[in-house]
């Protein structure tokens, strides 16, 4: 069978299975197998794509496709919103979009500028600022900011802020303090982000035994997570799985987000 014809039949078979599982009219099977290429196109346009658009998987696929085709779409929208209404909220959202787009240095300026008026001592914005400083390669500033925040707001609790602090301490080379912060953090953090960073930090230090122990604990934790939670943490899970003992030692602890 020619390769092209075989591919047409395989696609038609995929849509035929979809039709049966979703209770579509049986005439679709005739259309798909009598005219594999044309039938598949018609079925995709009439049945499959509209159904995908209404599903969570379809929406996720569409979002990913839009992001791939236009990676700065969200950033443009955030800039336009801030230009139209330069509120503190819009400025923070713009800074968030800048971080997401990899422009951490510019994000730092916007976060700092938003810390004024009633938001001058906003712990959430300061936590975001600390994360942007880390991504910009400025861990000392991030730690100084968070130390001051802790002193002013000792009851403030933020897993994201705690992770930023642990990363900043690790990046500065304060290993004992970093271990303490990460050990405390992974005990209560529900996701895999903190665990992924901890494994990478330990591997960068050359402490393979501890890194393997934390990696195995993280993978065991992932297996106990519900399927939707694993899906939400899939990028961190991949990073944990990639962090094997063969990773080069002696590298500087990364302060950048993926």
mmCIF file with all atom_site columns, N, CA and C in Angstrom, residues 1-14 36-37 40:
data_model
loop_
_atom_site.group_PDB
_atom_site.id
_atom_site.type_symbol
_atom_site.label_atom_id
_atom_site.label_alt_id
_atom_site.label_comp_id
_atom_site.label_asym_id
_atom_site.label_entity_id
_atom_site.label_seq_id
_atom_site.pdbx_PDB_ins_code
_atom_site.Cartn_x
_atom_site.Cartn_y
_atom_site.Cartn_z
_atom_site.occupancy
_atom_site.B_iso_or_equiv
_atom_site.pdbx_formal_charge
_atom_site.auth_seq_id
_atom_site.auth_comp_id
_atom_site.auth_asym_id
_atom_site.auth_atom_id
_atom_site.pdbx_PDB_model_num
ATOM 1  N N  . UNK A 1 1  ? 0.854   -1.198 0.000  1.00 0.00 ? 1  UNK A N  1
ATOM 2  C CA . UNK A 1 1  ? 0.000   0.000  0.000  1.00 0.00 ? 1  UNK A CA 1
ATOM 3  C C  . UNK A 1 1  ? 0.886   1.243  0.000  1.00 0.00 ? 1  UNK A C  1
ATOM 4  N N  . UNK A 1 2  ? 0.665   2.196  -0.904 1.00 0.00 ? 2  UNK A N  1
ATOM 5  C CA . UNK A 1 2  ? 1.449   3.428  -0.899 1.00 0.00 ? 2  UNK A CA 1
ATOM 6  C C  . UNK A 1 2  ? 1.339   4.134  0.445  1.00 0.00 ? 2  UNK A C  1
ATOM 7  N N  . UNK A 1 3  ? 2.430   4.831  0.807  1.00 0.00 ? 3  UNK A N  1
ATOM 8  C CA . UNK A 1 3  ? 2.470   5.491  2.114  1.00 0.00 ? 3  UNK A CA 1
ATOM 9  C C  . UNK A 1 3  ? 1.347   6.508  2.250  1.00 0.00 ? 3  UNK A C  1
ATOM 10 N N  . UNK A 1 4  ? 1.115   7.305  1.185  1.00 0.00 ? 4  UNK A N  1
ATOM 11 C CA . UNK A 1 4  ? 0.076   8.329  1.257  1.00 0.00 ? 4  UNK A CA 1
ATOM 12 C C  . UNK A 1 4  ? -1.295  7.734  1.495  1.00 0.00 ? 4  UNK A C  1
ATOM 13 N N  . UNK A 1 5  ? -1.592  6.640  0.767  1.00 0.00 ? 5  UNK A N  1
ATOM 14 C CA . UNK A 1 5  ? -2.892  5.994  0.932  1.00 0.00 ? 5  UNK A CA 1
ATOM 15 C C  . UNK A 1 5  ? -3.023  5.403  2.329  1.00 0.00 ? 5  UNK A C  1
ATOM 16 N N  . UNK A 1 6  ? -1.940  4.816  2.826  1.00 0.00 ? 6  UNK A N  1
ATOM 17 C CA . UNK A 1 6  ? -1.974  4.255  4.175  1.00 0.00 ? 6  UNK A CA 1
ATOM 18 C C  . UNK A 1 6  ? -2.245  5.315  5.224  1.00 0.00 ? 6  UNK A C  1
ATOM 19 N N  . UNK A 1 7  ? -1.673  6.493  5.045  1.00 0.00 ? 7  UNK A N  1
ATOM 20 C CA . UNK A 1 7  ? -1.905  7.586  5.984  1.00 0.00 ? 7  UNK A CA 1
ATOM 21 C C  . UNK A 1 7  ? -3.358  8.034  5.942  1.00 0.00 ? 7  UNK A C  1
ATOM 22 N N  . UNK A 1 8  ? -3.922  8.122  4.739  1.00 0.00 ? 8  UNK A N  1
ATOM 23 C CA . UNK A 1 8  ? -5.330  8.508  4.618  1.00 0.00 ? 8  UNK A CA 1
ATOM 24 C C  . UNK A 1 8  ? -6.227  7.522  5.358  1.00 0.00 ? 8  UNK A C  1
ATOM 25 N N  . UNK A 1 9  ? -5.931  6.244  5.199  1.00 0.00 ? 9  UNK A N  1
ATOM 26 C CA . UNK A 1 9  ? -6.739  5.216  5.858  1.00 0.00 ? 9  UNK A CA 1
ATOM 27 C C  . UNK A 1 9  ? -6.582  5.304  7.378  1.00 0.00 ? 9  UNK A C  1
ATOM 28 N N  . UNK A 1 10 ? -5.353  5.554  7.835  1.00 0.00 ? 10 UNK A N  1
ATOM 29 C CA . UNK A 1 10 ? -5.120  5.662  9.280  1.00 0.00 ? 10 UNK A CA 1
ATOM 30 C C  . UNK A 1 10 ? -5.901  6.834  9.869  1.00 0.00 ? 10 UNK A C  1
ATOM 31 N N  . UNK A 1 11 ? -5.906  7.954  9.159  1.00 0.00 ? 11 UNK A N  1
ATOM 32 C CA . UNK A 1 11 ? -6.655  9.121  9.637  1.00 0.00 ? 11 UNK A CA 1
ATOM 33 C C  . UNK A 1 11 ? -8.148  8.821  9.639  1.00 0.00 ? 11 UNK A C  1
ATOM 34 N N  . UNK A 1 12 ? -8.612  8.163  8.573  1.00 0.00 ? 12 UNK A N  1
ATOM 35 C CA . UNK A 1 12 ? -10.029 7.796  8.506  1.00 0.00 ? 12 UNK A CA 1
ATOM 36 C C  . UNK A 1 12 ? -10.396 6.853  9.645  1.00 0.00 ? 12 UNK A C  1
ATOM 37 N N  . UNK A 1 13 ? -9.497  5.929  9.962  1.00 0.00 ? 13 UNK A N  1
ATOM 38 C CA . UNK A 1 13 ? -9.746  4.994  11.062 1.00 0.00 ? 13 UNK A CA 1
ATOM 39 C C  . UNK A 1 13 ? -9.831  5.735  12.391 1.00 0.00 ? 13 UNK A C  1
ATOM 40 N N  . UNK A 1 14 ? -8.958  6.721  12.584 1.00 0.00 ? 14 UNK A N  1
ATOM 41 C CA . UNK A 1 14 ? -9.003  7.533  13.803 1.00 0.00 ? 14 UNK A CA 1
ATOM 42 C C  . UNK A 1 14 ? -10.365 8.209  13.958 1.00 0.00 ? 14 UNK A C  1
ATOM 43 N N  . UNK A 1 36 ? -11.618 8.091  1.978  1.00 0.00 ? 36 UNK A N  1
ATOM 44 C CA . UNK A 1 36 ? -10.784 8.324  3.171  1.00 0.00 ? 36 UNK A CA 1
ATOM 45 C C  . UNK A 1 36 ? -10.294 9.764  3.326  1.00 0.00 ? 36 UNK A C  1
ATOM 46 N N  . UNK A 1 37 ? -9.763  10.355 2.264  1.00 0.00 ? 37 UNK A N  1
ATOM 47 C CA . UNK A 1 37 ? -9.214  11.703 2.395  1.00 0.00 ? 37 UNK A CA 1
ATOM 48 C C  . UNK A 1 37 ? -10.314 12.746 2.521  1.00 0.00 ? 37 UNK A C  1
ATOM 49 N N  . UNK A 1 40 ? -12.448 12.301 5.653  1.00 0.00 ? 40 UNK A N  1
ATOM 50 C CA . UNK A 1 40 ? -11.779 12.728 6.881  1.00 0.00 ? 40 UNK A CA 1
ATOM 51 C C  . UNK A 1 40 ? -11.820 14.242 7.032  1.00 0.00 ? 40 UNK A C  1
#
